[in-house]
Short mmCIF file of C-alpha atoms in Angstrom, two decimals:
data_model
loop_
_atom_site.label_atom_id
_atom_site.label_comp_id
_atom_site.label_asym_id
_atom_site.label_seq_id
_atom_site.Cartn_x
_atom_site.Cartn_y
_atom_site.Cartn_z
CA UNK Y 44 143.96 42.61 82.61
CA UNK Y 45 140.38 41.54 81.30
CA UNK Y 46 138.02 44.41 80.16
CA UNK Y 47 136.10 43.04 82.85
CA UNK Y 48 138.77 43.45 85.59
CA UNK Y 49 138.80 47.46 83.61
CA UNK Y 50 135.11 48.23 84.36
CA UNK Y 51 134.83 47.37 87.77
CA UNK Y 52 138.12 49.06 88.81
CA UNK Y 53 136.41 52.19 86.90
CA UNK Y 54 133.09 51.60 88.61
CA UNK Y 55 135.21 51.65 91.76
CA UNK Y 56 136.51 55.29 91.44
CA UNK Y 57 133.32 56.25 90.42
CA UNK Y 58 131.92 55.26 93.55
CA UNK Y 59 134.66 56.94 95.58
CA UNK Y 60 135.16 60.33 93.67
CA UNK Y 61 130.89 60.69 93.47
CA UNK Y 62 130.57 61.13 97.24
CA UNK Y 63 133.74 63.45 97.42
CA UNK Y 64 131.98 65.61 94.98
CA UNK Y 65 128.77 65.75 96.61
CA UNK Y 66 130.24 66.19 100.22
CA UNK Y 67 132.19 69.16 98.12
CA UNK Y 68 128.72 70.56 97.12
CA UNK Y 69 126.99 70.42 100.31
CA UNK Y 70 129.79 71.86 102.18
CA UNK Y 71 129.80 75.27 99.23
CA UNK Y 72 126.22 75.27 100.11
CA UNK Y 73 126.42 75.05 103.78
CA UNK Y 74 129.07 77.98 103.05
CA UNK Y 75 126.81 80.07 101.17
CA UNK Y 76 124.22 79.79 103.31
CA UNK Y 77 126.60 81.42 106.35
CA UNK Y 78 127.48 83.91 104.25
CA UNK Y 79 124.47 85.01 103.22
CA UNK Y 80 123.80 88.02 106.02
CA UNK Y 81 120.07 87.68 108.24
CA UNK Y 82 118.24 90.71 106.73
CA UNK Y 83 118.68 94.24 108.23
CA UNK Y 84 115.83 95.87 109.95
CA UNK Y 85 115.40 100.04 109.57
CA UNK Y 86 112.94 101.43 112.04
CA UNK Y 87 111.06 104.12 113.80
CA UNK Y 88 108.95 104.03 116.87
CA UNK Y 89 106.92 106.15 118.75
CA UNK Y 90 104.22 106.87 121.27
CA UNK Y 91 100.94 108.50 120.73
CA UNK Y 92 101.86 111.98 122.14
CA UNK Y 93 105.79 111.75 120.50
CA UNK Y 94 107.84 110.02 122.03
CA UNK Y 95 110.27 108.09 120.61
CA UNK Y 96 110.39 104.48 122.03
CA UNK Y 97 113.16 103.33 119.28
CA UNK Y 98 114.86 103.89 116.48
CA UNK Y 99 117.36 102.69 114.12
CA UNK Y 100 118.06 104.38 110.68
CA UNK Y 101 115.27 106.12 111.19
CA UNK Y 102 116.64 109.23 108.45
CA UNK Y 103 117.70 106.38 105.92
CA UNK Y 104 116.08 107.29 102.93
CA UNK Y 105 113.67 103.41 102.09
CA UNK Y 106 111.07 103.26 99.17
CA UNK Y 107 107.99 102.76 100.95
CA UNK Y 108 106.59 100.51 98.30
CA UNK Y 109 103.01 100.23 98.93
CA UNK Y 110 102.99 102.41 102.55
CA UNK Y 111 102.81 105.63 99.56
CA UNK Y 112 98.83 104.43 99.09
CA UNK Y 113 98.21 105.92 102.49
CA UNK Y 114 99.75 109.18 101.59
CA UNK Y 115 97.24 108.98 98.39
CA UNK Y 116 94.41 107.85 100.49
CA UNK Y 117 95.23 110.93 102.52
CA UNK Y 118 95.03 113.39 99.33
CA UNK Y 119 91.88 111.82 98.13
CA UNK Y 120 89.91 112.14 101.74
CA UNK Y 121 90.74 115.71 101.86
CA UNK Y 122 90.19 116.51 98.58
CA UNK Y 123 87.10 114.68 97.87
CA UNK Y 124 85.75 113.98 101.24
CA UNK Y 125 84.73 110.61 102.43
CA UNK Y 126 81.74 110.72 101.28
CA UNK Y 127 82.13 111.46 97.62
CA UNK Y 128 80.47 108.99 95.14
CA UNK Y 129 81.87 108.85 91.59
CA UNK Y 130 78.99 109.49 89.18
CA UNK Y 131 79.10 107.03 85.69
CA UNK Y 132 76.19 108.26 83.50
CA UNK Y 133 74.44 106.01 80.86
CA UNK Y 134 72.72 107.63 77.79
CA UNK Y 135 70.80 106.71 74.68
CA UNK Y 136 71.83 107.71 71.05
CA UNK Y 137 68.80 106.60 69.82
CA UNK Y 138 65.50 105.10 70.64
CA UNK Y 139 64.41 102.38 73.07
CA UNK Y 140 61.44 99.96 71.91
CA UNK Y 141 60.29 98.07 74.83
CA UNK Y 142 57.71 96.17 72.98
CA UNK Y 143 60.72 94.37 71.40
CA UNK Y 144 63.00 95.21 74.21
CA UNK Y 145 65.35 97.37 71.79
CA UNK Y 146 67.59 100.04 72.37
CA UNK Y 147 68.18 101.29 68.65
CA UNK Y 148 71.09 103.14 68.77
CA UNK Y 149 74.41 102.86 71.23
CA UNK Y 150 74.19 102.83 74.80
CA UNK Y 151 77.08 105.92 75.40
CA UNK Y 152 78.72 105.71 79.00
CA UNK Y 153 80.34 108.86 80.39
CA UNK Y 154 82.51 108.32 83.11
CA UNK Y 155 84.30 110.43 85.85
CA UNK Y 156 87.14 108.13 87.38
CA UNK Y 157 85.28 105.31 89.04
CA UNK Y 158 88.53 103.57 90.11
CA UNK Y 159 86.71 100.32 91.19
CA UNK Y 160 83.78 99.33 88.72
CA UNK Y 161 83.28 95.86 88.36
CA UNK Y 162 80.93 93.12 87.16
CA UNK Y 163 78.94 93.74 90.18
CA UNK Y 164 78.42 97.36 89.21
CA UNK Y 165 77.53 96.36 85.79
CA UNK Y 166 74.97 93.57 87.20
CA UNK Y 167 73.06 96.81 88.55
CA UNK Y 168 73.53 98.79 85.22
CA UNK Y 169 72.03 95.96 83.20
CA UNK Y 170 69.10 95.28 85.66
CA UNK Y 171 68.41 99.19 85.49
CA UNK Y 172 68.27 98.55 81.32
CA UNK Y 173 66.25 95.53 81.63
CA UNK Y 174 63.79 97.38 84.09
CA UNK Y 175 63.63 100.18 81.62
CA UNK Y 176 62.94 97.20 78.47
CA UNK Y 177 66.31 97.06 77.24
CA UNK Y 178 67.81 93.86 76.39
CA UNK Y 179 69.98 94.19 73.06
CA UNK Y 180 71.11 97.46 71.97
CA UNK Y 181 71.38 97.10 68.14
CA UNK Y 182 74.35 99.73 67.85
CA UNK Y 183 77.70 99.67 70.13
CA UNK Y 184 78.44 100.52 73.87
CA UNK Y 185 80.37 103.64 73.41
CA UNK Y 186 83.06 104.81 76.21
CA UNK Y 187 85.15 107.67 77.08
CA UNK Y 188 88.50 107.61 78.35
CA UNK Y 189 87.58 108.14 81.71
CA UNK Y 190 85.56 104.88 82.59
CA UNK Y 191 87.28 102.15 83.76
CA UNK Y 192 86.35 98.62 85.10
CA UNK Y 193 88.32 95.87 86.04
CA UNK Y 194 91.84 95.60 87.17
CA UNK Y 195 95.00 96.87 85.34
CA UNK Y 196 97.84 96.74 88.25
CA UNK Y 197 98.46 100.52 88.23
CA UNK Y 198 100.86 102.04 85.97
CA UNK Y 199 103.02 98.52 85.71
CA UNK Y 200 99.96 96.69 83.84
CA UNK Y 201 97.96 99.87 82.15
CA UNK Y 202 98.02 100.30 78.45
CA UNK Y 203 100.07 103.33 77.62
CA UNK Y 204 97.86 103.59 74.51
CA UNK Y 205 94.56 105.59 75.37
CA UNK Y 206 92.29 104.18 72.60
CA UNK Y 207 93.65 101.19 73.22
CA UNK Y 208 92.59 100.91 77.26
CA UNK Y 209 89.45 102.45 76.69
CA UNK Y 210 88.74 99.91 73.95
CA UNK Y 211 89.89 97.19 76.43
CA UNK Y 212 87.46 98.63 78.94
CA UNK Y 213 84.65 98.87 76.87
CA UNK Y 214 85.04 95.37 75.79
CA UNK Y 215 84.65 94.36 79.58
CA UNK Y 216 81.71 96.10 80.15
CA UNK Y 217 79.87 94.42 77.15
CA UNK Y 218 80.87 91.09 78.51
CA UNK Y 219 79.54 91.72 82.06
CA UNK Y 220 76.64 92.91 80.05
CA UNK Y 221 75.70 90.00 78.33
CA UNK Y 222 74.74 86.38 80.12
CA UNK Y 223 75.80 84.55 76.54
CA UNK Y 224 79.24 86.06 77.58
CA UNK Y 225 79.89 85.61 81.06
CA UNK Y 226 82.48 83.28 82.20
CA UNK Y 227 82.99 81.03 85.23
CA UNK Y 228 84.34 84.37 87.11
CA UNK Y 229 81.77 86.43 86.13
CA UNK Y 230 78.70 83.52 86.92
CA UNK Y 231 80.63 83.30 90.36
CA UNK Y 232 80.29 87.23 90.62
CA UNK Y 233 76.63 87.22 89.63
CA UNK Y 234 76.23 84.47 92.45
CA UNK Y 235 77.84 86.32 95.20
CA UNK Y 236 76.24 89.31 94.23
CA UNK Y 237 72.72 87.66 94.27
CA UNK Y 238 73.36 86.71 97.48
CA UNK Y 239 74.96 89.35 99.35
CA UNK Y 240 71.88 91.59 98.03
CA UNK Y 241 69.04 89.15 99.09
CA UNK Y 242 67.72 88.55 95.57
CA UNK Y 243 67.30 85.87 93.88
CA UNK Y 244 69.47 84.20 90.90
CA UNK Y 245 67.25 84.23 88.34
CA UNK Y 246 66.42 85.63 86.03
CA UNK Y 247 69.92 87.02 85.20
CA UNK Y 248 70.54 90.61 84.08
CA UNK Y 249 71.53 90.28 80.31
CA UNK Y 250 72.02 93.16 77.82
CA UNK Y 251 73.41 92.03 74.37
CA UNK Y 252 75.27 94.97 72.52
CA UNK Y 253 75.28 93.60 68.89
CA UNK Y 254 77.50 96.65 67.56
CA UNK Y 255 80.61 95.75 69.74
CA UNK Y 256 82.45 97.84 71.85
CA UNK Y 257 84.72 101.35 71.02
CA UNK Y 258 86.09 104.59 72.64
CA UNK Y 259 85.23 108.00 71.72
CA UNK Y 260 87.41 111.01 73.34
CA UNK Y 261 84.33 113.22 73.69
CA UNK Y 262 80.68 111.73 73.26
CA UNK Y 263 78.28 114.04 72.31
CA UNK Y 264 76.25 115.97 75.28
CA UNK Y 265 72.97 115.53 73.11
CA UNK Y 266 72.58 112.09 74.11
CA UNK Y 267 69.35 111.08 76.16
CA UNK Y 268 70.48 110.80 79.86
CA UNK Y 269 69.03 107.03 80.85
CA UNK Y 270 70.33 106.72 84.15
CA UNK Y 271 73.38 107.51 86.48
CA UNK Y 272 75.60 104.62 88.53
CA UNK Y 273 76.94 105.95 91.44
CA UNK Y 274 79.82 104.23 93.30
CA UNK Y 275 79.86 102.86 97.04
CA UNK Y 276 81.59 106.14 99.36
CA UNK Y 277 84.98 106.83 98.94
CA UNK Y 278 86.05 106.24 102.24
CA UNK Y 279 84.81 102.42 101.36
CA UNK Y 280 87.01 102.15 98.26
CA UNK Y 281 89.79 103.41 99.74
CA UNK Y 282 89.59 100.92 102.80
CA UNK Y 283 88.95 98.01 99.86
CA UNK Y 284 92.54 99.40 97.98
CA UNK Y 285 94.63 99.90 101.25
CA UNK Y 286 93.66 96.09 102.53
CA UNK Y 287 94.65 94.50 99.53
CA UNK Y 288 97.44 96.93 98.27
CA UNK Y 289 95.81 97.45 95.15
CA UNK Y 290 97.84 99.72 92.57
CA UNK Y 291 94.75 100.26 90.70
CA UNK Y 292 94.66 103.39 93.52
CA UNK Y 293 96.47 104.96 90.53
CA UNK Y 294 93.17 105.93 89.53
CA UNK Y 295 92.20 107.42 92.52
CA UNK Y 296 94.85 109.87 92.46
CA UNK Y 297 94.40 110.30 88.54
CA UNK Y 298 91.32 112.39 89.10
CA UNK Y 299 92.84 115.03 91.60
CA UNK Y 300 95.96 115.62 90.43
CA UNK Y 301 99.58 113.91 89.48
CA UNK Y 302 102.38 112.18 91.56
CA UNK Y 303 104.21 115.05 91.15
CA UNK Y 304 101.36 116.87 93.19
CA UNK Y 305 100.92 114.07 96.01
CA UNK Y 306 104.87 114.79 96.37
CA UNK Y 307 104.38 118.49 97.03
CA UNK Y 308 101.67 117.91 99.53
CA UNK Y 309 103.64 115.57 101.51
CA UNK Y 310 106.70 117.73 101.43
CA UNK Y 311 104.82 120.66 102.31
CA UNK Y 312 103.39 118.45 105.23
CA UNK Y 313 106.28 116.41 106.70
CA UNK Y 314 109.50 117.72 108.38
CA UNK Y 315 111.58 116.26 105.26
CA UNK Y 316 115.45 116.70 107.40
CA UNK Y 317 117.92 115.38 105.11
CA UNK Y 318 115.54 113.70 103.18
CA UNK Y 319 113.60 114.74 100.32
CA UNK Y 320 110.16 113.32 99.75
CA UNK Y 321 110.17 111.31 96.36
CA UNK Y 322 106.82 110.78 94.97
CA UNK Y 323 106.99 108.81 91.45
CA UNK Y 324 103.75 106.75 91.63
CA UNK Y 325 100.25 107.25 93.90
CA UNK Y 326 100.09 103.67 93.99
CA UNK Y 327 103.83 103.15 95.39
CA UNK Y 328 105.34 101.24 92.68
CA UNK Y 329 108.53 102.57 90.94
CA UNK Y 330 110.72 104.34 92.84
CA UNK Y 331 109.88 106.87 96.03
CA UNK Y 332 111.68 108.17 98.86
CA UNK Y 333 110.69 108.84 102.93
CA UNK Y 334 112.42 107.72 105.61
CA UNK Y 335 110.61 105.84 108.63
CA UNK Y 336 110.29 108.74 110.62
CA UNK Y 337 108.67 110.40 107.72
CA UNK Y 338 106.09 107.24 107.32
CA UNK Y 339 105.35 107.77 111.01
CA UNK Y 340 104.66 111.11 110.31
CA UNK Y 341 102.37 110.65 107.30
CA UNK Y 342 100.57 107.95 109.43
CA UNK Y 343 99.89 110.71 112.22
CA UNK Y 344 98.65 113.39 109.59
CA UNK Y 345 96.69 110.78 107.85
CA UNK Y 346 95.13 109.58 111.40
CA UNK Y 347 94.31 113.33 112.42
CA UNK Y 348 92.89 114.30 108.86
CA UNK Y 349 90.87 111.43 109.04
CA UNK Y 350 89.47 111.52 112.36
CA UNK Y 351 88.76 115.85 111.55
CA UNK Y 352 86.28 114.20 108.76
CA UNK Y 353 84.49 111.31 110.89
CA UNK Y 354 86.61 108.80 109.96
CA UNK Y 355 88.55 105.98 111.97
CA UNK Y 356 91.55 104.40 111.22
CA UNK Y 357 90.37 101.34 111.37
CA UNK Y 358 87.69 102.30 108.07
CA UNK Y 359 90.56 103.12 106.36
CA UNK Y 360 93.06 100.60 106.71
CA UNK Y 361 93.29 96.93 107.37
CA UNK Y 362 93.26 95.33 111.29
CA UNK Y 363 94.77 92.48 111.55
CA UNK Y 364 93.34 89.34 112.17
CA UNK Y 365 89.46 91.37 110.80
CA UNK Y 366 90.29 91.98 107.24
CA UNK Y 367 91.24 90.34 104.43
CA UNK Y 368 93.98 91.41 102.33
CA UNK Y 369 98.15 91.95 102.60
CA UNK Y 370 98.51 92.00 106.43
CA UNK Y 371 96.80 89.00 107.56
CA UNK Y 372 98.54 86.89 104.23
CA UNK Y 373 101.94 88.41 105.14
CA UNK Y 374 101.58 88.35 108.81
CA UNK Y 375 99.94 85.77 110.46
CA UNK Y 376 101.19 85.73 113.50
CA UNK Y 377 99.92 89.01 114.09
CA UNK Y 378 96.74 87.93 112.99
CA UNK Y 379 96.23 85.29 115.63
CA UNK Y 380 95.96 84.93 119.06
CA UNK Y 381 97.37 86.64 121.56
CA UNK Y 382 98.03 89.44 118.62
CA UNK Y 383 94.82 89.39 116.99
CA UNK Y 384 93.17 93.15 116.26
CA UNK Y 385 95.78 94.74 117.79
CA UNK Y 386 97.24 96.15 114.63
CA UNK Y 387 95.94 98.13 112.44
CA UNK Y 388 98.65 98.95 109.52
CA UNK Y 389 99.50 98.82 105.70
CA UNK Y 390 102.28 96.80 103.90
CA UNK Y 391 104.57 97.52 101.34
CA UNK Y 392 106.50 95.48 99.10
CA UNK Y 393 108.45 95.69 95.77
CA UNK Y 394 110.12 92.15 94.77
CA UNK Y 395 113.07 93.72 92.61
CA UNK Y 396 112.80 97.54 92.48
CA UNK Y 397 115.56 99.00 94.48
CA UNK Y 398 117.03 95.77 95.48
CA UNK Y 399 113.45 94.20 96.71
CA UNK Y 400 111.78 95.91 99.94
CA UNK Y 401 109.76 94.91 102.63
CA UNK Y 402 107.60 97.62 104.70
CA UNK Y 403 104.84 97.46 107.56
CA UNK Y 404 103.61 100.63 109.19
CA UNK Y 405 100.76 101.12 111.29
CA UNK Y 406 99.51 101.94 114.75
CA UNK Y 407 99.73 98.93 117.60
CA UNK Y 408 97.77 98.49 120.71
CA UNK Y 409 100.30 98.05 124.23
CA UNK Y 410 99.79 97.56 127.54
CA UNK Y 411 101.50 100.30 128.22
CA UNK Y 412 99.35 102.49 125.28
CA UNK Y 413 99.35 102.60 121.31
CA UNK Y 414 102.24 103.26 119.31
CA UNK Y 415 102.72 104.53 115.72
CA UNK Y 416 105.71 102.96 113.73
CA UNK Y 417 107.13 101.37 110.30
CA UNK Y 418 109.33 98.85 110.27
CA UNK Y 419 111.45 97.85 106.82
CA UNK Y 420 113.78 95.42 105.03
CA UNK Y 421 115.55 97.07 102.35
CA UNK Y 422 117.72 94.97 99.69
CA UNK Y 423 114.97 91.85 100.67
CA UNK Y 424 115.30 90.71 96.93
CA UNK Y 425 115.05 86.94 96.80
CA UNK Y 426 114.38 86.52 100.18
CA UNK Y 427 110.43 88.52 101.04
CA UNK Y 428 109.18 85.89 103.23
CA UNK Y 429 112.07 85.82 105.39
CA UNK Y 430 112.21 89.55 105.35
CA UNK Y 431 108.55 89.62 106.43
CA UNK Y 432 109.33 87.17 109.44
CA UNK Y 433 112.04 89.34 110.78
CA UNK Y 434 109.88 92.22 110.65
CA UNK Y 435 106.74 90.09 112.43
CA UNK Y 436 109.52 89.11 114.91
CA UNK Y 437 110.56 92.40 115.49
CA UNK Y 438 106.90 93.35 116.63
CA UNK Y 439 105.98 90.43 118.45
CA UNK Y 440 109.05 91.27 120.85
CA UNK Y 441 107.82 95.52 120.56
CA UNK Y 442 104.33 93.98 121.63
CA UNK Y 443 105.91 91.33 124.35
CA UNK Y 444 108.36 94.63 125.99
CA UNK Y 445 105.12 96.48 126.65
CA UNK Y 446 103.27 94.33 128.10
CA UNK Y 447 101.13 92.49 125.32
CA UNK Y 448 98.69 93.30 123.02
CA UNK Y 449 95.61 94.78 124.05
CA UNK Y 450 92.49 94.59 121.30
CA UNK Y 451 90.99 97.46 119.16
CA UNK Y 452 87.46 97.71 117.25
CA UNK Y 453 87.11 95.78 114.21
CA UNK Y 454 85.74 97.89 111.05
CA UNK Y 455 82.65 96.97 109.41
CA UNK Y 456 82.99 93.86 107.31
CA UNK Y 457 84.58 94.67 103.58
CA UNK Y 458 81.90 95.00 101.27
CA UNK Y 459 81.88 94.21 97.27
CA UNK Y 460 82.59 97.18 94.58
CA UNK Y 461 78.47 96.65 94.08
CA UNK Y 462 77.61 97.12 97.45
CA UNK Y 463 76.42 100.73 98.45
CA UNK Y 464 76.67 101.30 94.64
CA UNK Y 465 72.99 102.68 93.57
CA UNK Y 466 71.33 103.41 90.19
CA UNK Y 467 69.71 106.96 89.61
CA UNK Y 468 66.83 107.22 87.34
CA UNK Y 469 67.20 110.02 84.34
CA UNK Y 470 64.67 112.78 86.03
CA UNK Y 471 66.74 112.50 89.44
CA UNK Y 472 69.75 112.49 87.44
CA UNK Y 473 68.65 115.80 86.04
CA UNK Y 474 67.89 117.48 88.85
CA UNK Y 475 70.90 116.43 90.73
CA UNK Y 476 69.36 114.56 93.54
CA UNK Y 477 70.99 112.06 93.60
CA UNK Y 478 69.81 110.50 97.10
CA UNK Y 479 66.05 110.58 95.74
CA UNK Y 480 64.84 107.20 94.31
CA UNK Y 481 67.94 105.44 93.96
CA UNK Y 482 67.72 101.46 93.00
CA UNK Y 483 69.60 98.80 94.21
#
């Protein structure tokens, strides 16, 4: 036999055993794929005055995931009231010289738990130094440890070292500051802002802090008061964290109390049954414990609190198919036509934690009248977006069995961080008035 006659008979098996193999493969795949279960559904409906439409592990203990940010949005509304403004105050150690636009000195910056400053809020801080002749402090912008700006991710992305994130903060704020060091983000911010304030792009706000940035625990009270920044109303930052799920509501909650309180209040509030309320995080990540009946119940207490202060629903969390954020992303159907507005609700979801969960809970518009439920996929891990389907299926047929969807009133369009935000002069400042002569 020729070593030619030798390589083709080889080539020959090859041909025949290749195919074998791959039919082998498909068919484990095909096999795997059977296996593999359709994700299980938990849930808890009911109607507006209590009854209970349907239910199905409705006492199983879930982690709500991000659904906990309306048990923290609840805390904060009572405690704070809707209409509470966090005050960051701006003060001189040292001297300004306007003739050569000089702040001598450091520009100190006392905060009190703004949990959404951003470049837009520091636009109007450096246009309130540049109206006052101040554009290059000579010293260093000097923060405490309660002034934040920018986005950490909650707990899972914040700097367990205090200097550290204060440092990191007070960094941001003297990039914002300074034109020479904006990037593309923060040109695109100074942009929109321009715009959505009717003024025009030039000339930019610029404040150059040649000293750097740093933290100090406690800066000193003696400090010449320059100015106060007061944020947009509560009940608007809390409708901006609920539509996107934003974990940075940490921070919120950081300037009431702890998790461990939040989990008090909502035991204390909710019929718990077999099931104890677990509160580890305000923001929902880590692991907590309700059941959907529970989340229904929050929801109600959190509608009724909110409606004893002036508030809707809909300014507090997102309607789909009118905001931006988790539920129209994760939900489109519901978004659209025939569904559109119907819903007004908040998602959870944790990719890993507990085996991966998938949450919606809300209130829905019928035919046949509104109901209030949550909907989950627990163990989702690897599979979200099919999780997420099953529960969008699992309403469209709730909506379909009462007769449709009928429409609810939009909320007012989601504003910017900077919008509503105002600047207090230093003699209204003193005198506390802080509605008097504010500047946009």
């Amino acid at each position: 036999m020729t070593s030619r006659t030798v390589l083709a008979l080889v080539a020959a098996a090859l041909c025949v055993v290749a195919p074998v193999e791959a039919a082998s493969k498909n068919a484990r795949h095909r096999g795997s794929r059977r296996s593999n279960p359709p994700p299980q559904l938990v849930w808890y409906v009911e109607t507006i005055d209590g009854k209970v439409v349907d239910a199905r592990s409705e006492d199983l203990p879930i982690n709500p995931a991000s659904v906990v940010k309306i048990a923290t949005s609840w805390w904060a509304l009572e405690t704070l009231g809707p209409d509470h403004r966090f005050t960051t105050r701006f003060s001189a150690r040292g001297t300004i010289d306007p003739s050569h636009q000089l702040l001598k000195g450091d520009l100190v910056v006392h905060g009190s738990g703004d949990p959404d400053f951003q470049a837009e809020n520091a636009f109007l801080v450096a246009q309130a130094l540049n109206r006052m002749g101040v554009r290059k402090v000579t010293g260093s912008v000097v923060v405490d440890g309660t002034f934040w700006m920018g986005w950490e991710n909650g707990s899972q992305g914040m700097n367990p070292d205090p200097v550290k994130r204060a440092t990191l903060m007070a960094a941001r704020l003297r990039q914002a500051l300074d034109v020479r060091r904006w990037n593309r983000a923060t040109r695109r911010d100074w942009y929109e802002f321009a715009l959505d304030h009717g003024g025009p792009r030039t000339p930019l706000p610029s404040v150059s802090i040649i000293g750097g940035a740093r933290f100090e625990a406690a800066p000193g009270e003696g400090d010449t008061v320059l100015f106060e920044h007061l944020s947009k109303p509560l009940v608007e930052t809390l409708r901006r964290f609920n539509a996107f799920s934003n974990n940075d509501i940490e921070r919120v909650a950081a300037s009431i109390g702890s998790p461990n309180d939040l989990s008090v209040l909502l035991a204390d509030r909710l019929v718990a049954g077999d099931v104890p309320v677990q509160i580890q995080t305000a923001s929902g990540l880590g692991e907590n414990r309700l059941s959907p009946r529970q989340i229904v119940a929050m929801l109600r207490g959190f509608r009724t609190a909110a409606a004893g202060l002036g508030v809707e629903i809909e300014n507090l969390l997102p309607v789909a198919g009118c905001d931006p954020g988790t539920v129209n992303s994760a939900f489109p159907r519901l978004s659209a036509p025939p569904f559109a507005t119907s819903l007004v609700a908040k998602t959870g979801t944790l990719t890993s934690t507990d085996g991966g969960i998938t949450v919606l809970a809300g209130f829905l518009n019928t035919v046949e009248g509104e109901v209030v439920f949550c909907v989950a996929v627990p163990h989702a891990a690897g599979r979200i977006r099919l999780a997420r389907h099953t529960e969008e299926s699992f309403i469209v047929d709730l909506l379909n069995r009462r007769g449709g969807a009928t429409p609810r009133t939009c909320g007012p369009p989601l504003g910017s961080p900077g919008e509503d935000a105002s600047i207090v002069p230093s003699q209204v400042a003193s005198t506390g008035s802080a509605t008097v002569s504010s500047q946009r």
